Short mmCIF file of C-alpha atoms and ligand atoms in Angstrom, two decimals:
data_model
loop_
_atom_site.label_atom_id
_atom_site.label_comp_id
_atom_site.label_asym_id
_atom_site.label_seq_id
_atom_site.Cartn_x
_atom_site.Cartn_y
_atom_site.Cartn_z
CA MET A 1 -178.64 -55.46 -137.02
CA PRO A 2 -181.08 -54.46 -133.67
CA LEU A 3 -179.19 -52.20 -130.42
CA ASN A 4 -181.40 -52.39 -127.58
CA VAL A 5 -180.31 -50.19 -124.72
CA ILE A 6 -181.57 -51.37 -121.04
CA THR A 7 -180.99 -51.18 -117.62
CA ALA A 8 -180.70 -54.69 -115.92
CA ASP A 9 -178.53 -57.06 -114.18
CA ILE A 10 -176.53 -58.39 -116.90
CA THR A 11 -176.87 -61.73 -115.00
CA THR A 12 -180.77 -62.30 -115.39
CA LEU A 13 -180.59 -62.68 -119.05
CA LYS A 14 -181.68 -65.15 -121.20
CA VAL A 15 -179.75 -64.23 -124.16
CA ASP A 16 -177.33 -66.70 -125.98
CA ALA A 17 -174.30 -64.90 -124.33
CA ILE A 18 -173.53 -61.96 -122.13
CA VAL A 19 -170.26 -60.27 -122.47
CA ASN A 20 -167.98 -59.71 -119.26
CA ALA A 21 -166.22 -57.04 -118.87
CA ALA A 22 -163.00 -59.62 -116.84
CA ASN A 23 -159.34 -58.51 -116.50
CA PRO A 24 -156.43 -60.70 -117.62
CA SER A 25 -156.38 -63.21 -115.37
CA LEU A 26 -160.14 -64.29 -115.86
CA LEU A 27 -160.36 -65.49 -112.24
CA GLY A 28 -162.99 -63.18 -111.32
CA GLY A 29 -162.88 -59.32 -109.95
CA GLY A 30 -165.66 -57.08 -109.07
CA GLY A 31 -168.13 -55.26 -110.51
CA VAL A 32 -169.97 -57.18 -113.57
CA ASP A 33 -167.20 -59.87 -113.48
CA GLY A 34 -167.97 -60.14 -109.77
CA ALA A 35 -171.75 -60.70 -110.17
CA ILE A 36 -171.17 -62.98 -113.35
CA HIS A 37 -169.23 -65.20 -111.54
CA ARG A 38 -171.27 -65.14 -108.30
CA ALA A 39 -174.68 -66.18 -110.19
CA ALA A 40 -172.67 -68.81 -112.67
CA GLY A 41 -171.35 -70.88 -109.59
CA THR A 42 -167.74 -72.22 -109.28
CA ALA A 43 -167.85 -73.85 -111.98
CA LEU A 44 -167.16 -70.69 -114.15
CA LEU A 45 -164.08 -70.36 -112.82
CA LEU A 46 -163.00 -73.60 -113.32
CA ALA A 47 -163.59 -73.14 -116.84
CA CYS A 48 -161.69 -69.72 -116.62
CA ARG A 49 -159.06 -71.65 -114.90
CA GLY A 50 -158.47 -74.08 -117.83
CA LEU A 51 -158.38 -71.49 -120.55
CA PRO A 52 -154.58 -71.37 -121.77
CA GLU A 53 -152.47 -68.65 -120.68
CA SER A 54 -149.77 -66.53 -122.49
CA ALA A 55 -148.01 -65.25 -120.14
CA PRO A 56 -147.92 -66.01 -116.47
CA GLY A 57 -151.45 -65.08 -115.32
CA ILE A 58 -152.72 -63.44 -118.40
CA ARG A 59 -155.91 -65.42 -120.02
CA CYS A 60 -157.04 -62.94 -122.22
CA ALA A 61 -154.98 -59.69 -123.50
CA THR A 62 -156.59 -56.32 -123.26
CA GLY A 63 -159.09 -56.18 -126.33
CA GLU A 64 -159.54 -60.11 -126.43
CA ALA A 65 -162.28 -62.22 -125.80
CA ARG A 66 -163.04 -65.99 -124.78
CA VAL A 67 -165.46 -67.60 -124.84
CA THR A 68 -167.23 -70.19 -121.55
CA PRO A 69 -170.35 -72.00 -120.58
CA GLY A 70 -172.74 -70.17 -119.24
CA PHE A 71 -173.30 -72.46 -116.01
CA ALA A 72 -175.44 -71.84 -113.69
CA LEU A 73 -176.82 -68.52 -115.62
CA PRO A 74 -179.24 -67.85 -118.08
CA ALA A 75 -177.52 -66.96 -120.76
CA ARG A 76 -175.82 -70.02 -122.46
CA TYR A 77 -172.44 -68.21 -122.54
CA VAL A 78 -170.32 -66.17 -121.25
CA ILE A 79 -168.05 -63.72 -123.24
CA HIS A 80 -165.01 -62.53 -121.02
CA THR A 81 -163.45 -59.56 -122.69
CA VAL A 82 -160.68 -57.25 -120.55
CA GLY A 83 -161.15 -53.58 -121.53
CA PRO A 84 -158.32 -50.73 -121.65
CA ILE A 85 -157.88 -48.84 -118.38
CA TRP A 86 -158.56 -45.40 -118.50
CA GLN A 87 -155.43 -43.57 -118.56
CA GLY A 88 -156.15 -40.01 -120.30
CA GLY A 89 -156.96 -41.51 -123.89
CA GLY A 90 -153.58 -41.15 -124.98
CA ARG A 91 -152.81 -44.69 -124.90
CA ASN A 92 -155.15 -46.34 -127.45
CA GLU A 93 -157.73 -46.29 -125.40
CA PRO A 94 -160.46 -46.12 -127.98
CA LEU A 95 -159.16 -48.86 -129.81
CA LEU A 96 -158.82 -51.27 -127.26
CA LEU A 97 -162.17 -51.08 -126.05
CA ALA A 98 -163.22 -51.23 -129.59
CA ARG A 99 -161.27 -54.19 -130.39
CA CYS A 100 -163.05 -56.08 -127.47
CA TYR A 101 -166.77 -55.53 -129.35
CA ARG A 102 -165.44 -56.40 -132.26
CA HIS A 103 -163.78 -59.47 -131.07
CA SER A 104 -166.88 -60.58 -128.90
CA MET A 105 -168.92 -60.22 -131.60
CA GLN A 106 -166.33 -62.44 -133.73
CA CYS A 107 -166.91 -64.90 -130.65
CA LEU A 108 -170.69 -64.54 -131.12
CA ARG A 109 -170.46 -65.63 -134.76
CA GLU A 110 -168.17 -68.56 -134.13
CA LEU A 111 -170.63 -69.61 -132.02
CA ALA A 112 -173.37 -69.52 -134.73
CA LEU A 113 -175.45 -67.16 -131.53
CA ALA A 114 -178.25 -64.66 -132.14
CA SER A 115 -178.70 -63.09 -129.20
CA ILE A 116 -175.68 -61.18 -127.14
CA ALA A 117 -175.71 -58.48 -124.06
CA PHE A 118 -173.06 -56.30 -123.63
CA PRO A 119 -172.32 -54.26 -120.29
CA ALA A 120 -170.70 -51.08 -120.32
CA ILE A 121 -166.91 -52.27 -120.65
CA SER A 122 -164.47 -50.44 -118.93
CA CYS A 123 -166.78 -48.17 -117.42
CA GLY A 124 -166.43 -49.09 -113.81
CA VAL A 125 -163.16 -50.10 -111.87
CA TYR A 126 -160.97 -49.06 -115.18
CA GLY A 127 -162.15 -45.44 -115.26
CA TYR A 128 -163.26 -45.11 -119.12
CA PRO A 129 -165.36 -41.77 -119.06
CA ALA A 130 -169.30 -43.08 -119.91
CA ALA A 131 -170.34 -40.66 -122.83
CA ALA A 132 -166.85 -41.70 -124.85
CA ALA A 133 -167.26 -45.25 -124.16
CA ALA A 134 -170.89 -45.35 -125.41
CA ARG A 135 -169.44 -43.93 -128.41
CA VAL A 136 -167.22 -46.37 -128.79
CA ALA A 137 -169.52 -49.20 -128.66
CA VAL A 138 -172.21 -48.08 -130.94
CA ALA A 139 -169.80 -47.12 -133.68
CA THR A 140 -168.36 -50.14 -133.59
CA LEU A 141 -171.12 -52.30 -133.15
CA ARG A 142 -173.32 -50.37 -135.96
CA GLY A 143 -169.92 -50.82 -138.56
CA LEU A 144 -170.24 -54.33 -138.13
CA LEU A 145 -174.25 -54.06 -138.97
CA PRO A 146 -173.40 -56.11 -142.56
CA GLU A 147 -171.45 -58.70 -141.06
CA HIS A 148 -174.37 -59.85 -138.23
CA GLY A 149 -177.77 -59.26 -140.05
CA ASN A 150 -179.84 -60.80 -137.72
CA VAL A 151 -178.34 -60.41 -134.27
CA GLU A 152 -179.47 -59.32 -131.83
CA VAL A 153 -177.63 -56.32 -129.80
CA THR A 154 -178.57 -55.35 -125.78
CA LEU A 155 -176.47 -52.71 -124.12
CA CYS A 156 -177.09 -53.46 -120.67
CA CYS A 157 -176.86 -50.48 -118.38
CA PHE A 158 -176.75 -50.59 -114.45
CA SER A 159 -178.27 -47.72 -113.61
CA GLU A 160 -180.89 -44.53 -115.45
CA ASP A 161 -177.82 -42.66 -115.72
CA MET A 162 -175.97 -44.53 -117.67
CA ARG A 163 -178.98 -45.76 -119.69
CA SER A 164 -179.20 -42.14 -120.94
CA ILE A 165 -175.46 -41.43 -121.91
CA VAL A 166 -176.02 -44.54 -124.19
CA GLN A 167 -179.40 -44.72 -125.28
CA GLN A 168 -177.94 -40.63 -126.14
CA ALA A 169 -175.10 -42.58 -128.53
CA VAL A 170 -177.22 -44.71 -130.14
CA ASP A 171 -179.66 -41.55 -130.81
CA ASP A 172 -176.58 -39.47 -132.12
CA HIS A 173 -175.40 -42.20 -134.05
N1 AR6 B 1 -175.03 -56.09 -114.92
C1 AR6 B 1 -174.75 -55.39 -115.74
N2 AR6 B 1 -173.59 -53.73 -115.48
C2 AR6 B 1 -173.05 -54.22 -114.05
C3 AR6 B 1 -173.12 -55.47 -113.19
C4 AR6 B 1 -174.16 -55.63 -113.34
N3 AR6 B 1 -174.51 -56.91 -112.81
N4 AR6 B 1 -172.43 -54.95 -112.48
C5 AR6 B 1 -171.40 -53.42 -112.98
N5 AR6 B 1 -172.11 -53.27 -113.70
P1 AR6 B 1 -166.90 -52.75 -113.77
P2 AR6 B 1 -164.68 -52.02 -115.82
C6 AR6 B 1 -171.56 -51.93 -114.71
O1 AR6 B 1 -165.92 -52.34 -113.08
O2 AR6 B 1 -164.59 -50.72 -115.22
C7 AR6 B 1 -164.21 -56.46 -112.35
O3 AR6 B 1 -162.79 -55.86 -111.16
C8 AR6 B 1 -171.04 -50.82 -113.88
O4 AR6 B 1 -171.50 -49.68 -112.89
O5 AR6 B 1 -167.48 -53.78 -113.88
O6 AR6 B 1 -163.97 -53.21 -117.23
C9 AR6 B 1 -163.09 -57.11 -113.62
O7 AR6 B 1 -162.11 -58.22 -112.57
C10 AR6 B 1 -169.63 -50.12 -115.11
O8 AR6 B 1 -170.66 -49.30 -115.80
O9 AR6 B 1 -165.50 -53.53 -115.37
C11 AR6 B 1 -161.28 -55.85 -113.38
O10 AR6 B 1 -160.55 -55.97 -112.65
C12 AR6 B 1 -169.87 -51.45 -115.94
O11 AR6 B 1 -170.70 -52.52 -115.24
C13 AR6 B 1 -162.26 -54.43 -114.07
O12 AR6 B 1 -163.64 -55.00 -112.82
C14 AR6 B 1 -168.57 -51.80 -115.87
O13 AR6 B 1 -167.83 -51.74 -114.99
C15 AR6 B 1 -162.74 -53.97 -115.21
O14 AR6 B 1 -163.22 -52.56 -114.97
#
């Protein structure tokens, strides 16, 4: 499973699926979530609204993932996942973040897709320290390698600083 690290706007990537760092409502927000909704068009919001709620306002619990089409995006699908809010590290944040990567990869496999791009889940508004999050991402994805032989995985960073932090995690692993 190749693991590429790039600097790009994830909404421009022509891959089978891009991952959205969403919130449990799946009704949009700021950061990468806002960018994905803007680029995909309002059909994405309608599709998200149509997903079932497990509790009022909760369409995707932390660590889980849900799939919609990509609509106007170059990517065919959006896999929406909800990262943990960083609360100091003692609230199962690494485990919950790892689940985001695992469940997103599971969605990819269920759809029989071959390429996926992840943003730095939880590293913006949700405050997860970048280097620690990158280590979780890389360790989790590498751990899935035997199950996902030919899938191409891209870690899509939004700045050069983030790209070098993530590349370091890949090189160190
Ligand atoms: N392409 C790639 N990466 C991006 C882009 C983009 N277009 N835009 C931002 N990033 P964040 P979170 C990077 O805050 O921390 C939303 O309001 C950004 O620089 O988008 O998981 C949701 O609705 C950072 O490195 O997601 C939730 O309420 C990374 O994406 C909440 O924010 C993640 O930052 C989720 O917070």
